[in-house]
Amino acid sequence: ETGVTQSPTHLIKTRGQQVTLRCSSQSGHNTVSWYQQALGQGPQFIFQYYREEENGRGNFPPRFSGLQFPNYSSELNVNALELDDSALYLCASSQQRGTEAFFGQGTRLTVV
Amino acid sequence: AQKVTQAQTEISVVEKEDVTLDCVYETRDTTYYLFWYKQPPSGELVFLIRRNSFDEQNEISGRYSWNFQKSTSSFNFTITASQVVDSAVYFCALPNSGNTPLVFGKGTRLSVIA
């Protein structure tokens, strides 16, 4: 059973650019959630996908968007990057909503 | 709205000491889950435990133990005989409502010194 994997592990982008982060969920998991973790803070919920549909969203602007694919892998897209978007982005998958979530190692995004 | 408070920002202990990490939560739900995660320097959040609010029995797993007290809305985590490998940031969390994703505390950074 493979765990949650995220790519890339590190990324540097320029303000105003767009970025796509990827996540492969753990085998058998149909729910994927994305979190943003700023330095020294706890993770903040961005949105969640269940069977390819968004079914929950945190307090993030529309320039944060996502997708979930039929194999339950997922993408997080961020447009018009701002300096404050610099953070660790974590993906989590779970077998069904409400069960324990298992996290990937994260993508560290730096916006300069 | 759900809220998790981890008042201890940083704790430093000497190896083999016991250490307790505090977690206080607020929820209007009558049934809920509580979680603890460990985040080592590599960044990945490692699941430690999920506790149902129906079950107030303390749980022990090796050197780890958890004390859940519904009356005080606390879910504290104790590491016995701490080791250097326990050095990490520890997060307490609960679902936003029902089955939706997690609300995390700000975390407690534990440093275990050899």
PDB file of C-alpha atoms in Angstrom:
ATOM      1  CA  GLU A   1       0.000   0.000   0.000  1.00  0.00           C
ATOM      2  CA  THR A   2       1.590   3.262  -1.101  1.00  0.00           C
ATOM      3  CA  GLY A   3       1.266   6.383   0.987  1.00  0.00           C
ATOM      4  CA  VAL A   4       0.354   9.911  -0.032  1.00  0.00           C
ATOM      5  CA  THR A   5       2.921  11.438  -2.362  1.00  0.00           C
ATOM      6  CA  GLN A   6       3.228  15.060  -3.415  1.00  0.00           C
ATOM      7  CA  SER A   7       5.208  16.728  -6.162  1.00  0.00           C
ATOM      8  CA  PRO A   8       7.293  18.737  -6.407  1.00  0.00           C
ATOM      9  CA  THR A   9       8.856  18.877  -2.941  1.00  0.00           C
ATOM     10  CA  HIS A  10      10.175  22.399  -3.371  1.00  0.00           C
ATOM     11  CA  LEU A  11       9.256  25.182  -5.760  1.00  0.00           C
ATOM     12  CA  ILE A  12      10.250  28.799  -6.279  1.00  0.00           C
ATOM     13  CA  LYS A  13       7.939  31.090  -8.231  1.00  0.00           C
ATOM     14  CA  THR A  14       7.747  34.771  -9.006  1.00  0.00           C
ATOM     15  CA  ARG A  15       4.900  36.968  -7.831  1.00  0.00           C
ATOM     16  CA  GLY A  16       2.063  36.959 -10.381  1.00  0.00           C
ATOM     17  CA  GLN A  17       2.881  33.519 -11.782  1.00  0.00           C
ATOM     18  CA  GLN A  18       0.688  30.442 -11.613  1.00  0.00           C
ATOM     19  CA  VAL A  19       1.578  27.129  -9.956  1.00  0.00           C
ATOM     20  CA  THR A  20       0.203  23.586  -9.965  1.00  0.00           C
ATOM     21  CA  LEU A  21       0.888  21.178  -7.120  1.00  0.00           C
ATOM     22  CA  ARG A  22       0.128  17.457  -7.384  1.00  0.00           C
ATOM     23  CA  CYS A  23      -0.933  14.785  -4.962  1.00  0.00           C
ATOM     24  CA  SER A  24      -1.387  11.052  -5.298  1.00  0.00           C
ATOM     25  CA  SER A  25      -3.707   9.718  -2.635  1.00  0.00           C
ATOM     26  CA  GLN A  26      -3.163   6.558  -0.670  1.00  0.00           C
ATOM     27  CA  SER A  27      -4.498   3.414  -2.303  1.00  0.00           C
ATOM     28  CA  GLY A  28      -8.202   2.939  -1.558  1.00  0.00           C
ATOM     29  CA  HIS A  29      -8.747   6.547  -0.456  1.00  0.00           C
ATOM     30  CA  ASN A  30     -11.422   8.586  -2.278  1.00  0.00           C
ATOM     31  CA  THR A  31     -11.198  11.853  -0.339  1.00  0.00           C
ATOM     32  CA  VAL A  32      -8.424  14.395  -0.718  1.00  0.00           C
ATOM     33  CA  SER A  33      -7.948  17.594   1.268  1.00  0.00           C
ATOM     34  CA  TRP A  34      -5.454  20.403   0.793  1.00  0.00           C
ATOM     35  CA  TYR A  35      -3.977  22.545   3.547  1.00  0.00           C
ATOM     36  CA  GLN A  36      -1.711  25.577   3.637  1.00  0.00           C
ATOM     37  CA  GLN A  37       0.770  25.807   6.500  1.00  0.00           C
ATOM     38  CA  ALA A  38       2.555  29.104   7.004  1.00  0.00           C
ATOM     39  CA  LEU A  39       5.757  29.141   9.007  1.00  0.00           C
ATOM     40  CA  GLY A  40       5.105  28.606  12.698  1.00  0.00           C
ATOM     41  CA  GLN A  41       1.378  28.018  12.226  1.00  0.00           C
ATOM     42  CA  GLY A  42      -0.945  25.050  12.100  1.00  0.00           C
ATOM     43  CA  PRO A  43      -2.267  23.843   8.741  1.00  0.00           C
ATOM     44  CA  GLN A  44      -5.237  25.783   7.362  1.00  0.00           C
ATOM     45  CA  PHE A  45      -7.877  23.980   5.312  1.00  0.00           C
ATOM     46  CA  ILE A  46      -8.096  25.079   1.664  1.00  0.00           C
ATOM     47  CA  PHE A  47     -10.594  22.650   0.133  1.00  0.00           C
ATOM     48  CA  GLN A  48     -11.610  19.012  -0.067  1.00  0.00           C
ATOM     49  CA  TYR A  49     -12.548  16.720  -2.932  1.00  0.00           C
ATOM     50  CA  TYR A  50     -14.710  13.640  -2.656  1.00  0.00           C
ATOM     51  CA  ARG A  51     -15.180  11.448  -5.718  1.00  0.00           C
ATOM     52  CA  GLU A  52     -14.032  14.208  -8.071  1.00  0.00           C
ATOM     53  CA  GLU A  53     -16.260  16.954  -6.659  1.00  0.00           C
ATOM     54  CA  GLU A  54     -15.341  19.796  -4.329  1.00  0.00           C
ATOM     55  CA  ASN A  55     -17.379  19.328  -1.161  1.00  0.00           C
ATOM     56  CA  GLY A  56     -15.857  21.810   1.252  1.00  0.00           C
ATOM     57  CA  ARG A  57     -13.804  24.973   1.097  1.00  0.00           C
ATOM     58  CA  GLY A  58     -11.957  27.063   3.622  1.00  0.00           C
ATOM     59  CA  ASN A  59     -11.438  30.802   3.663  1.00  0.00           C
ATOM     60  CA  PHE A  60      -9.287  31.053   0.558  1.00  0.00           C
ATOM     61  CA  PRO A  61      -9.854  33.246  -2.524  1.00  0.00           C
ATOM     62  CA  PRO A  62     -10.999  31.822  -5.879  1.00  0.00           C
ATOM     63  CA  ARG A  63      -7.498  31.996  -7.291  1.00  0.00           C
ATOM     64  CA  PHE A  64      -6.956  28.797  -5.284  1.00  0.00           C
ATOM     65  CA  SER A  65      -8.619  26.036  -7.278  1.00  0.00           C
ATOM     66  CA  GLY A  66      -8.326  22.303  -7.582  1.00  0.00           C
ATOM     67  CA  LEU A  67      -9.213  19.107  -9.328  1.00  0.00           C
ATOM     68  CA  GLN A  68      -9.599  15.485  -8.433  1.00  0.00           C
ATOM     69  CA  PHE A  69      -9.166  12.818 -11.095  1.00  0.00           C
ATOM     70  CA  PRO A  70     -10.897   9.443 -11.523  1.00  0.00           C
ATOM     71  CA  ASN A  71      -7.950   7.711  -9.853  1.00  0.00           C
ATOM     72  CA  TYR A  72      -8.497  10.102  -6.892  1.00  0.00           C
ATOM     73  CA  SER A  73      -5.228  11.942  -7.385  1.00  0.00           C
ATOM     74  CA  SER A  74      -5.538  15.695  -7.107  1.00  0.00           C
ATOM     75  CA  GLU A  75      -4.104  19.038  -8.157  1.00  0.00           C
ATOM     76  CA  LEU A  76      -3.992  22.389  -6.410  1.00  0.00           C
ATOM     77  CA  ASN A  77      -3.698  25.405  -8.686  1.00  0.00           C
ATOM     78  CA  VAL A  78      -2.866  28.889  -7.497  1.00  0.00           C
ATOM     79  CA  ASN A  79      -3.094  31.834  -9.900  1.00  0.00           C
ATOM     80  CA  ALA A  80      -1.607  35.299  -9.557  1.00  0.00           C
ATOM     81  CA  LEU A  81       0.796  34.253  -6.844  1.00  0.00           C
ATOM     82  CA  GLU A  82       1.397  36.640  -3.957  1.00  0.00           C
ATOM     83  CA  LEU A  83       4.294  36.760  -1.525  1.00  0.00           C
ATOM     84  CA  ASP A  84       1.977  35.583   1.281  1.00  0.00           C
ATOM     85  CA  ASP A  85       1.308  32.377  -0.637  1.00  0.00           C
ATOM     86  CA  SER A  86       4.763  31.199   0.426  1.00  0.00           C
ATOM     87  CA  ALA A  87       4.047  28.204   2.646  1.00  0.00           C
ATOM     88  CA  LEU A  88       4.107  24.435   2.977  1.00  0.00           C
ATOM     89  CA  TYR A  89       1.181  22.919   1.079  1.00  0.00           C
ATOM     90  CA  LEU A  90      -0.016  19.618   2.455  1.00  0.00           C
ATOM     91  CA  CYS A  91      -2.267  17.078   0.833  1.00  0.00           C
ATOM     92  CA  ALA A  92      -4.172  14.514   2.890  1.00  0.00           C
ATOM     93  CA  SER A  93      -6.206  11.532   1.832  1.00  0.00           C
ATOM     94  CA  SER A  94      -8.746   9.482   3.731  1.00  0.00           C
ATOM     95  CA  GLN A  95     -10.767   6.388   3.060  1.00  0.00           C
ATOM     96  CA  GLN A  96     -14.001   8.242   3.568  1.00  0.00           C
ATOM     97  CA  ARG A  97     -15.035  11.535   5.027  1.00  0.00           C
ATOM     98  CA  GLY A  98     -14.571  11.642   8.780  1.00  0.00           C
ATOM     99  CA  THR A  99     -11.896   9.003   9.087  1.00  0.00           C
ATOM    100  CA  GLU A 100      -8.273   9.694   9.907  1.00  0.00           C
ATOM    101  CA  ALA A 101      -6.422  11.580   7.206  1.00  0.00           C
ATOM    102  CA  PHE A 102      -2.946  10.607   6.076  1.00  0.00           C
ATOM    103  CA  PHE A 103      -0.671  13.371   4.888  1.00  0.00           C
ATOM    104  CA  GLY A 104       1.988  13.648   2.237  1.00  0.00           C
ATOM    105  CA  GLN A 105       5.380  15.223   2.857  1.00  0.00           C
ATOM    106  CA  GLY A 106       4.217  18.542   1.457  1.00  0.00           C
ATOM    107  CA  THR A 107       5.356  20.979  -1.206  1.00  0.00           C
ATOM    108  CA  ARG A 108       7.275  23.977   0.041  1.00  0.00           C
ATOM    109  CA  LEU A 109       6.386  26.938  -2.176  1.00  0.00           C
ATOM    110  CA  THR A 110       8.425  30.118  -2.084  1.00  0.00           C
ATOM    111  CA  VAL A 111       7.124  33.189  -3.916  1.00  0.00           C
ATOM    112  CA  VAL A 112       9.704  35.890  -4.604  1.00  0.00           C
TER     113      VAL A 112
ATOM    114  CA  ALA B   1     -16.986  27.330  15.108  1.00  0.00           C
ATOM    115  CA  GLN B   2     -14.511  24.743  16.232  1.00  0.00           C
ATOM    116  CA  LYS B   3     -11.372  25.934  17.949  1.00  0.00           C
ATOM    117  CA  VAL B   4      -8.250  24.199  19.207  1.00  0.00           C
ATOM    118  CA  THR B   5      -5.846  25.861  21.622  1.00  0.00           C
ATOM    119  CA  GLN B   6      -2.356  24.604  22.302  1.00  0.00           C
ATOM    120  CA  ALA B   7      -1.070  27.100  24.820  1.00  0.00           C
ATOM    121  CA  GLN B   8       2.472  25.722  24.938  1.00  0.00           C
ATOM    122  CA  THR B   9       4.384  27.122  21.987  1.00  0.00           C
ATOM    123  CA  GLU B  10       7.697  25.451  22.748  1.00  0.00           C
ATOM    124  CA  ILE B  11       8.832  22.892  25.302  1.00  0.00           C
ATOM    125  CA  SER B  12      12.367  21.708  25.913  1.00  0.00           C
ATOM    126  CA  VAL B  13      13.155  18.621  27.996  1.00  0.00           C
ATOM    127  CA  VAL B  14      16.153  16.451  28.692  1.00  0.00           C
ATOM    128  CA  GLU B  15      16.103  12.933  27.304  1.00  0.00           C
ATOM    129  CA  LYS B  16      14.245  10.393  29.481  1.00  0.00           C
ATOM    130  CA  GLU B  17      12.056  13.035  31.073  1.00  0.00           C
ATOM    131  CA  ASP B  18       8.284  12.754  30.785  1.00  0.00           C
ATOM    132  CA  VAL B  19       6.478  15.566  28.995  1.00  0.00           C
ATOM    133  CA  THR B  20       2.798  16.478  28.604  1.00  0.00           C
ATOM    134  CA  LEU B  21       1.445  18.511  25.703  1.00  0.00           C
ATOM    135  CA  ASP B  22      -1.806  20.309  26.405  1.00  0.00           C
ATOM    136  CA  CYS B  23      -4.784  20.638  24.082  1.00  0.00           C
ATOM    137  CA  VAL B  24      -8.029  22.448  24.842  1.00  0.00           C
ATOM    138  CA  TYR B  25     -10.831  22.532  22.323  1.00  0.00           C
ATOM    139  CA  GLU B  26     -14.178  24.207  21.711  1.00  0.00           C
ATOM    140  CA  THR B  27     -17.022  22.589  19.818  1.00  0.00           C
ATOM    141  CA  ARG B  28     -20.791  22.803  19.676  1.00  0.00           C
ATOM    142  CA  ASP B  29     -21.035  19.255  18.362  1.00  0.00           C
ATOM    143  CA  THR B  30     -22.321  16.621  20.762  1.00  0.00           C
ATOM    144  CA  THR B  31     -20.233  13.913  19.141  1.00  0.00           C
ATOM    145  CA  TYR B  32     -16.882  14.532  17.578  1.00  0.00           C
ATOM    146  CA  TYR B  33     -13.419  13.155  17.001  1.00  0.00           C
ATOM    147  CA  LEU B  34     -10.110  14.463  18.268  1.00  0.00           C
ATOM    148  CA  PHE B  35      -6.742  13.882  16.654  1.00  0.00           C
ATOM    149  CA  TRP B  36      -3.049  14.258  17.380  1.00  0.00           C
ATOM    150  CA  TYR B  37      -0.436  14.547  14.658  1.00  0.00           C
ATOM    151  CA  LYS B  38       3.359  14.737  14.782  1.00  0.00           C
ATOM    152  CA  GLN B  39       5.314  16.881  12.315  1.00  0.00           C
ATOM    153  CA  PRO B  40       9.043  16.086  12.229  1.00  0.00           C
ATOM    154  CA  PRO B  41      11.468  18.426  10.447  1.00  0.00           C
ATOM    155  CA  SER B  42      10.782  16.616   7.157  1.00  0.00           C
ATOM    156  CA  GLY B  43       7.352  18.294   7.128  1.00  0.00           C
ATOM    157  CA  GLU B  44       5.031  15.321   6.809  1.00  0.00           C
ATOM    158  CA  LEU B  45       2.183  15.169   9.325  1.00  0.00           C
ATOM    159  CA  VAL B  46       2.208  11.758  10.979  1.00  0.00           C
ATOM    160  CA  PHE B  47      -1.098  10.502  12.364  1.00  0.00           C
ATOM    161  CA  LEU B  48      -0.841   9.464  16.019  1.00  0.00           C
ATOM    162  CA  ILE B  49      -4.367   8.939  17.318  1.00  0.00           C
ATOM    163  CA  ARG B  50      -8.067   9.496  16.679  1.00  0.00           C
ATOM    164  CA  ARG B  51     -10.393   9.556  19.698  1.00  0.00           C
ATOM    165  CA  ASN B  52     -14.192   9.452  19.632  1.00  0.00           C
ATOM    166  CA  SER B  53     -15.882  11.766  22.130  1.00  0.00           C
ATOM    167  CA  PHE B  54     -17.939   8.823  23.398  1.00  0.00           C
ATOM    168  CA  ASP B  55     -14.816   7.127  24.684  1.00  0.00           C
ATOM    169  CA  GLU B  56     -13.269   8.879  27.670  1.00  0.00           C
ATOM    170  CA  GLN B  57     -10.912   6.081  28.617  1.00  0.00           C
ATOM    171  CA  ASN B  58      -7.255   6.981  28.582  1.00  0.00           C
ATOM    172  CA  GLU B  59      -5.262   5.341  25.843  1.00  0.00           C
ATOM    173  CA  ILE B  60      -1.683   4.117  25.957  1.00  0.00           C
ATOM    174  CA  SER B  61       0.482   3.170  23.028  1.00  0.00           C
ATOM    175  CA  GLY B  62       4.033   2.355  24.037  1.00  0.00           C
ATOM    176  CA  ARG B  63       5.579   5.524  25.455  1.00  0.00           C
ATOM    177  CA  TYR B  64       2.608   7.609  24.324  1.00  0.00           C
ATOM    178  CA  SER B  65      -0.552   8.143  26.334  1.00  0.00           C
ATOM    179  CA  TRP B  66      -3.568  10.365  25.943  1.00  0.00           C
ATOM    180  CA  ASN B  67      -5.844  11.795  28.613  1.00  0.00           C
ATOM    181  CA  PHE B  68      -9.278  12.847  27.327  1.00  0.00           C
ATOM    182  CA  GLN B  69     -11.481  14.821  29.708  1.00  0.00           C
ATOM    183  CA  LYS B  70     -14.761  15.911  28.186  1.00  0.00           C
ATOM    184  CA  SER B  71     -15.702  17.926  31.292  1.00  0.00           C
ATOM    185  CA  THR B  72     -12.756  20.267  30.751  1.00  0.00           C
ATOM    186  CA  SER B  73     -12.633  19.951  26.933  1.00  0.00           C
ATOM    187  CA  SER B  74      -9.066  18.753  27.058  1.00  0.00           C
ATOM    188  CA  PHE B  75      -7.178  16.057  25.226  1.00  0.00           C
ATOM    189  CA  ASN B  76      -3.640  16.008  26.571  1.00  0.00           C
ATOM    190  CA  PHE B  77      -0.760  13.951  25.224  1.00  0.00           C
ATOM    191  CA  THR B  78       2.048  12.548  27.369  1.00  0.00           C
ATOM    192  CA  ILE B  79       5.344  11.111  26.190  1.00  0.00           C
ATOM    193  CA  THR B  80       7.056   8.965  28.797  1.00  0.00           C
ATOM    194  CA  ALA B  81      10.843   8.666  28.870  1.00  0.00           C
ATOM    195  CA  SER B  82      11.281  11.090  25.983  1.00  0.00           C
ATOM    196  CA  GLN B  83      13.857  10.434  23.277  1.00  0.00           C
ATOM    197  CA  VAL B  84      15.656  12.722  20.853  1.00  0.00           C
ATOM    198  CA  VAL B  85      13.577  11.248  18.008  1.00  0.00           C
ATOM    199  CA  ASP B  86      10.461  12.676  19.688  1.00  0.00           C
ATOM    200  CA  SER B  87      11.646  16.170  18.757  1.00  0.00           C
ATOM    201  CA  ALA B  88       8.972  17.567  16.458  1.00  0.00           C
ATOM    202  CA  VAL B  89       5.967  19.858  16.321  1.00  0.00           C
ATOM    203  CA  TYR B  90       2.820  18.232  17.674  1.00  0.00           C
ATOM    204  CA  PHE B  91      -0.654  19.273  16.578  1.00  0.00           C
ATOM    205  CA  CYS B  92      -4.025  18.649  18.125  1.00  0.00           C
ATOM    206  CA  ALA B  93      -7.019  18.821  15.760  1.00  0.00           C
ATOM    207  CA  LEU B  94     -10.749  18.203  15.433  1.00  0.00           C
ATOM    208  CA  PRO B  95     -13.091  18.174  12.443  1.00  0.00           C
ATOM    209  CA  ASN B  96     -14.741  21.460  11.526  1.00  0.00           C
ATOM    210  CA  SER B  97     -18.156  19.846  11.804  1.00  0.00           C
ATOM    211  CA  GLY B  98     -19.325  16.329  11.192  1.00  0.00           C
ATOM    212  CA  ASN B  99     -17.136  14.748   8.586  1.00  0.00           C
ATOM    213  CA  THR B 100     -15.431  17.853   7.228  1.00  0.00           C
ATOM    214  CA  PRO B 101     -11.718  18.433   7.445  1.00  0.00           C
ATOM    215  CA  LEU B 102      -9.639  19.280  10.367  1.00  0.00           C
ATOM    216  CA  VAL B 103      -9.141  22.424  12.408  1.00  0.00           C
ATOM    217  CA  PHE B 104      -5.644  22.436  13.857  1.00  0.00           C
ATOM    218  CA  GLY B 105      -4.126  24.157  16.838  1.00  0.00           C
ATOM    219  CA  LYS B 106      -0.970  26.191  16.341  1.00  0.00           C
ATOM    220  CA  GLY B 107       1.171  23.319  17.515  1.00  0.00           C
ATOM    221  CA  THR B 108       3.707  22.728  20.259  1.00  0.00           C
ATOM    222  CA  ARG B 109       7.354  22.442  19.313  1.00  0.00           C
ATOM    223  CA  LEU B 110       9.031  19.792  21.469  1.00  0.00           C
ATOM    224  CA  SER B 111      12.810  19.666  21.704  1.00  0.00           C
ATOM    225  CA  VAL B 112      14.350  16.690  23.459  1.00  0.00           C
ATOM    226  CA  ILE B 113      17.982  17.272  24.374  1.00  0.00           C
ATOM    227  CA  ALA B 114      20.406  14.388  24.747  1.00  0.00           C
TER     228      ALA B 114
END
